[in-house]
Short mmCIF file of C-alpha atoms in Angstrom, two decimals:
data_model
loop_
_atom_site.label_atom_id
_atom_site.label_comp_id
_atom_site.label_asym_id
_atom_site.label_seq_id
_atom_site.Cartn_x
_atom_site.Cartn_y
_atom_site.Cartn_z
CA MET A 1 9.18 21.87 6.11
CA LYS A 2 5.98 20.49 4.57
CA PHE A 3 5.89 16.81 3.56
CA VAL A 4 7.29 16.58 0.01
CA ILE A 5 5.72 14.13 -2.45
CA ASP A 6 8.90 12.89 -4.09
CA HIS A 7 8.47 9.11 -4.30
CA ASP A 8 6.11 6.27 -5.21
CA LEU A 9 6.52 3.13 -3.09
CA HIS A 10 3.46 1.21 -4.32
CA CYS A 11 3.04 0.52 -8.03
CA HIS A 12 2.64 -2.55 -10.23
CA THR A 13 4.07 -3.80 -13.50
CA HIS A 14 2.42 -6.14 -16.02
CA LEU A 15 3.66 -9.01 -13.82
CA SER A 16 0.77 -8.37 -11.41
CA LEU A 17 -2.02 -10.47 -12.88
CA CYS A 18 -4.55 -7.71 -12.25
CA SER A 19 -2.61 -5.31 -14.52
CA GLY A 20 -3.41 -6.61 -17.98
CA ASP A 21 -1.14 -3.99 -19.54
CA PRO A 22 2.03 -5.41 -21.17
CA SER A 23 3.38 -1.87 -21.59
CA MET A 24 3.45 -1.37 -17.81
CA THR A 25 7.15 -2.20 -17.47
CA PRO A 26 9.84 -1.07 -15.01
CA GLN A 27 11.19 1.14 -17.77
CA ALA A 28 7.81 2.87 -18.27
CA ILE A 29 7.47 3.39 -14.52
CA ALA A 30 11.00 4.77 -14.30
CA GLU A 31 10.36 7.21 -17.14
CA HIS A 32 7.21 8.42 -15.39
CA GLY A 33 9.15 8.85 -12.15
CA LYS A 34 11.79 10.83 -14.02
CA ARG A 35 9.17 13.17 -15.50
CA GLU A 36 7.67 13.67 -12.04
CA GLY A 37 11.06 14.32 -10.47
CA TYR A 38 10.76 11.49 -7.93
CA ARG A 39 13.76 10.50 -5.85
CA ALA A 40 12.66 6.89 -5.43
CA VAL A 41 10.21 4.39 -6.92
CA CYS A 42 9.50 0.89 -5.64
CA ILE A 43 7.74 -1.70 -7.78
CA THR A 44 5.44 -3.82 -5.61
CA ASP A 45 3.93 -6.56 -7.73
CA HIS A 46 1.54 -8.99 -6.05
CA TYR A 47 3.54 -11.84 -4.53
CA TRP A 48 3.16 -15.11 -2.72
CA ASP A 49 6.21 -17.02 -1.50
CA GLU A 50 6.15 -20.43 -3.20
CA SER A 51 7.85 -22.02 -0.17
CA LEU A 52 4.70 -21.47 1.92
CA PRO A 53 1.94 -24.11 2.00
CA ASP A 54 -1.64 -23.71 0.82
CA VAL A 55 -0.97 -21.05 -1.75
CA ASP A 56 -4.06 -19.40 -3.19
CA PRO A 57 -4.41 -20.37 -6.91
CA TRP A 58 -4.44 -16.74 -8.07
CA TYR A 59 -1.38 -15.88 -6.03
CA GLN A 60 0.37 -19.18 -6.84
CA GLN A 61 1.37 -17.85 -10.25
CA GLN A 62 2.91 -14.72 -8.73
CA ASN A 63 5.86 -16.43 -7.08
CA THR A 64 9.51 -15.47 -6.73
CA PRO A 65 10.62 -16.35 -10.29
CA HIS A 66 7.60 -14.50 -11.66
CA VAL A 67 7.94 -11.20 -9.77
CA THR A 68 11.70 -11.06 -10.43
CA GLU A 69 11.31 -11.77 -14.14
CA ASP A 70 12.17 -8.20 -15.19
CA TYR A 71 15.10 -7.89 -12.80
CA PRO A 72 17.81 -6.82 -12.81
CA PHE A 73 17.19 -3.90 -15.14
CA ARG A 74 19.58 -1.06 -15.79
CA LEU A 75 17.98 2.28 -15.11
CA ASN A 76 20.20 4.18 -12.68
CA THR A 77 23.14 5.03 -14.92
CA GLU A 78 25.72 7.75 -14.75
CA GLU A 79 24.41 9.01 -18.10
CA ASP A 80 20.97 9.66 -16.67
CA ALA A 81 21.31 10.77 -13.07
CA LYS A 82 17.76 12.18 -13.02
CA THR A 83 16.21 8.71 -13.16
CA PRO A 84 14.76 7.90 -9.73
CA LYS A 85 16.26 5.17 -7.61
CA MET A 86 14.38 2.04 -8.67
CA MET A 87 13.74 -0.73 -6.15
CA LEU A 88 12.20 -4.18 -6.09
CA GLY A 89 9.42 -4.61 -3.55
CA CYS A 90 6.25 -6.66 -3.32
CA GLU A 91 2.63 -6.58 -2.18
CA THR A 92 1.55 -9.67 -0.28
CA GLU A 93 -1.47 -10.73 1.73
CA PHE A 94 -2.32 -11.29 5.38
CA LEU A 95 -4.57 -14.34 5.69
CA GLU A 96 -7.39 -14.96 8.15
CA ASP A 97 -5.32 -17.70 9.79
CA GLY A 98 -2.62 -15.16 10.70
CA ARG A 99 -0.06 -15.94 8.03
CA VAL A 100 1.53 -13.42 5.70
CA GLY A 101 2.58 -14.44 2.19
CA ILE A 102 6.32 -14.01 2.59
CA SER A 103 8.75 -16.11 4.62
CA PRO A 104 11.63 -14.61 6.66
CA GLU A 105 14.05 -16.19 4.18
CA LYS A 106 12.72 -13.86 1.47
CA PHE A 107 12.78 -10.61 3.50
CA ASP A 108 16.19 -9.56 2.21
CA MET A 109 15.13 -9.97 -1.41
CA PHE A 110 12.85 -6.93 -1.27
CA SER A 111 13.51 -3.29 -0.49
CA PHE A 112 9.92 -2.66 0.60
CA ILE A 113 6.98 -4.93 1.50
CA VAL A 114 3.41 -3.65 1.19
CA ILE A 115 0.70 -5.36 3.24
CA PRO A 116 -2.97 -4.43 2.62
CA PRO A 117 -5.09 -5.02 5.74
CA ASN A 118 -8.32 -4.32 3.88
CA HIS A 119 -8.46 -6.55 0.80
CA LEU A 120 -11.76 -7.72 2.21
CA HIS A 121 -13.14 -8.27 -1.30
CA LEU A 122 -10.76 -11.25 -1.61
CA LYS A 123 -13.10 -13.13 0.69
CA GLU A 124 -11.68 -16.63 0.33
CA ILE A 125 -8.12 -15.38 0.94
CA THR A 126 -8.44 -12.75 3.63
CA CYS A 127 -11.70 -13.09 5.54
CA PRO A 128 -13.95 -16.01 4.52
CA SER A 129 -15.82 -15.96 7.83
CA ALA A 130 -16.51 -12.21 7.97
CA GLU A 131 -20.10 -10.98 8.13
CA ARG A 132 -20.66 -8.55 5.25
CA THR A 133 -22.29 -5.98 7.55
CA VAL A 134 -21.02 -2.67 8.91
CA GLU A 135 -20.43 -4.25 12.31
CA GLY A 136 -18.87 -7.43 10.91
CA LEU A 137 -16.49 -5.71 8.50
CA SER A 138 -15.57 -3.10 11.10
CA GLU A 139 -14.57 -5.81 13.53
CA VAL A 140 -12.63 -7.90 11.01
CA PHE A 141 -10.77 -4.86 9.64
CA THR A 142 -9.80 -3.69 13.12
CA ASP A 143 -8.82 -7.22 14.14
CA ARG A 144 -6.66 -7.62 11.03
CA LEU A 145 -4.83 -4.37 11.77
CA ASP A 146 -4.30 -5.50 15.36
CA ARG A 147 -2.90 -8.89 14.36
CA ILE A 148 -0.68 -7.48 11.60
CA SER A 149 0.85 -5.04 14.10
CA LYS A 150 1.92 -8.01 16.27
CA LEU A 151 3.72 -9.92 13.51
CA SER A 152 7.48 -10.42 13.45
CA LEU A 153 8.44 -8.49 10.31
CA PRO A 154 11.30 -6.27 9.09
CA TRP A 155 9.20 -3.27 10.05
CA HIS A 156 11.67 -0.65 8.82
CA LYS A 157 10.68 -1.65 5.27
CA VAL A 158 6.99 -2.54 5.67
CA GLY A 159 4.11 -0.37 4.51
CA ILE A 160 0.44 -0.64 5.54
CA ALA A 161 -1.53 0.04 2.37
CA HIS A 162 -4.58 2.15 1.49
CA LEU A 163 -6.30 2.33 4.88
CA ASN A 164 -9.26 4.40 3.73
CA TRP A 165 -10.80 2.10 1.13
CA LEU A 166 -12.41 -1.32 1.63
CA TYR A 167 -13.66 -2.12 -1.90
CA GLU A 168 -17.18 -2.28 -0.45
CA GLY A 169 -18.77 0.79 -2.06
CA GLU A 170 -20.85 2.97 0.24
CA LEU A 171 -20.40 0.37 2.96
CA SER A 172 -16.73 1.37 3.14
CA ARG A 173 -17.53 4.80 4.58
CA GLN A 174 -19.90 3.33 7.13
CA VAL A 175 -17.34 0.75 8.22
CA LEU A 176 -14.63 3.38 8.69
CA ASP A 177 -17.01 5.58 10.68
CA HIS A 178 -18.02 2.64 12.89
CA MET A 179 -14.48 1.55 13.81
CA ASP A 180 -13.48 2.21 17.42
CA SER A 181 -11.02 5.12 17.59
CA GLN A 182 -9.60 4.19 20.99
CA ARG A 183 -8.71 0.67 19.90
CA LEU A 184 -7.32 1.98 16.62
CA SER A 185 -5.11 4.45 18.46
CA GLU A 186 -3.57 1.61 20.45
CA ILE A 187 -2.91 -0.33 17.25
CA PHE A 188 -1.34 2.64 15.50
CA ARG A 189 0.91 3.30 18.49
CA ARG A 190 2.19 -0.25 18.01
CA PHE A 191 2.79 0.41 14.31
CA ALA A 192 4.65 3.59 15.24
CA GLN A 193 6.82 1.71 17.74
CA ASN A 194 7.49 -0.95 15.10
CA GLY A 195 8.56 1.68 12.58
CA ALA A 196 6.02 0.70 9.91
CA GLY A 197 5.03 3.13 7.17
CA ILE A 198 1.42 4.22 6.65
CA GLU A 199 0.43 4.68 3.02
CA LEU A 200 -1.10 7.75 1.41
CA ASN A 201 -2.63 6.10 -1.64
CA SER A 202 -3.66 8.41 -4.48
CA ASN A 203 -6.24 5.92 -5.79
CA CYS A 204 -8.22 6.32 -2.56
CA PHE A 205 -8.73 10.04 -3.01
CA LEU A 206 -11.05 10.17 -6.01
CA GLU A 207 -14.54 11.60 -6.36
CA GLU A 208 -15.89 8.15 -7.24
CA PHE A 209 -14.89 7.07 -3.72
CA GLN A 210 -16.74 10.08 -2.24
CA TRP A 211 -13.67 12.24 -1.75
CA PRO A 212 -13.76 14.98 -0.64
CA SER A 213 -17.49 15.02 0.17
CA LYS A 214 -16.85 12.58 3.04
CA LYS A 215 -13.31 13.58 3.88
CA GLU A 216 -13.68 12.96 7.61
CA SER A 217 -14.33 9.28 6.91
CA HIS A 218 -11.37 9.14 4.52
CA LEU A 219 -9.02 10.86 6.95
CA LYS A 220 -10.14 9.18 10.18
CA LEU A 221 -7.58 6.36 10.29
CA LEU A 222 -4.82 8.54 8.83
CA LYS A 223 -5.35 11.15 11.55
CA LEU A 224 -5.26 8.49 14.24
CA ALA A 225 -2.04 7.11 12.75
CA ARG A 226 -0.52 10.59 12.66
CA ASP A 227 -1.48 11.31 16.25
CA ALA A 228 0.02 7.97 17.32
CA GLY A 229 3.38 8.99 15.84
CA CYS A 230 3.33 6.92 12.64
CA LYS A 231 5.42 7.83 9.60
CA PHE A 232 3.94 8.06 6.11
CA TYR A 233 4.84 7.33 2.49
CA CYS A 234 3.14 7.81 -0.89
CA GLY A 235 1.88 5.20 -3.35
CA SER A 236 0.06 5.48 -6.65
CA ASP A 237 -1.03 1.82 -6.72
CA ALA A 238 -0.95 2.20 -10.50
CA HIS A 239 -1.47 -1.00 -12.50
CA THR A 240 -1.48 0.38 -16.06
CA VAL A 241 0.31 3.07 -18.05
CA THR A 242 -3.04 4.82 -18.49
CA ASP A 243 -3.50 5.04 -14.72
CA LEU A 244 0.13 6.02 -14.22
CA ASN A 245 -0.20 9.01 -16.56
CA ALA A 246 -3.81 10.04 -15.89
CA PRO A 247 -3.98 13.50 -14.24
CA GLN A 248 -6.71 12.41 -11.82
CA TYR A 249 -4.43 9.67 -10.40
CA ASN A 250 -1.34 11.87 -10.19
CA LEU A 251 0.28 11.60 -6.76
CA ARG A 252 0.77 15.33 -6.28
CA HIS A 253 -2.69 16.20 -7.62
CA CYS A 254 -4.37 13.70 -5.30
CA LEU A 255 -2.18 13.87 -2.22
CA GLU A 256 -1.17 17.52 -1.84
CA PRO A 257 -4.60 18.39 -0.34
CA VAL A 258 -4.36 15.34 1.94
CA VAL A 259 -0.89 16.28 3.15
CA THR A 260 -2.17 19.79 3.84
CA MET A 261 -5.24 18.58 5.76
CA LEU A 262 -3.15 16.17 7.82
CA GLU A 263 -0.55 18.92 8.39
CA LEU A 264 2.26 16.49 7.59
CA ARG A 265 5.87 17.64 7.73
CA GLU A 266 9.00 16.11 6.22
CA GLU A 267 9.78 14.58 9.59
CA ASP A 268 6.53 12.60 9.26
CA LYS A 269 7.90 10.75 6.21
CA ILE A 270 9.46 7.30 6.52
CA LYS A 271 13.11 6.94 5.68
CA LEU A 272 12.99 5.95 2.02
CA PRO A 273 14.27 2.40 1.41
CA GLU A 274 17.85 1.83 0.33
#
């Protein structure tokens, strides 16, 4: 059976400081999921564990009390069984010094943890020493993937976010093309052994990011992950109600062609979080 797009495990509420939309609430996200017929939705606001030292000032505000502000919320009721299962997750960062922004003591608090390996535009947080060249960014991106794959994490509920976009414009395509496939295959085999999920992010598959005119660049890492035995999940990465409801960002509109090109089956999907 073909991979079914029936969930969104990466989306943000107004509590993510980059949202700026007070109407982007768990209730609005749940209503959208209901209209789309999703089985599960996980809210993954940006998060930094306040118990960790040297917190970045931007992330410092997005601590545990902040990201749990809207929880618990009653959505899954007997009166409305069609509402998707709503879960609390988070999106946190992997720093150049090898730390991730969540301590083991907080693992159980979240149903799903999204880690972006390629927030290379957050230079002072993720890669202050990286050379902003094709070769430099290719090396730092590959190295970050390698080091993330060796972390001690609850891998059954960890997702590796939006692999095919580096927030570097045209340079992004060149970096992806330059990355060493053999080394990447070894890294993805480790992710597969760990049980990590690989994200299909609808925001990455837009014409403004040169999709589908350069689809081989977009699909390169996803194909390597598939061939290494990795499992996949879907994420809208929506930050506003406008994005959530815009046809061009719709998960099925964006990702059905990708699922078809990757020839993904239901058995290639991660087990959705509890």
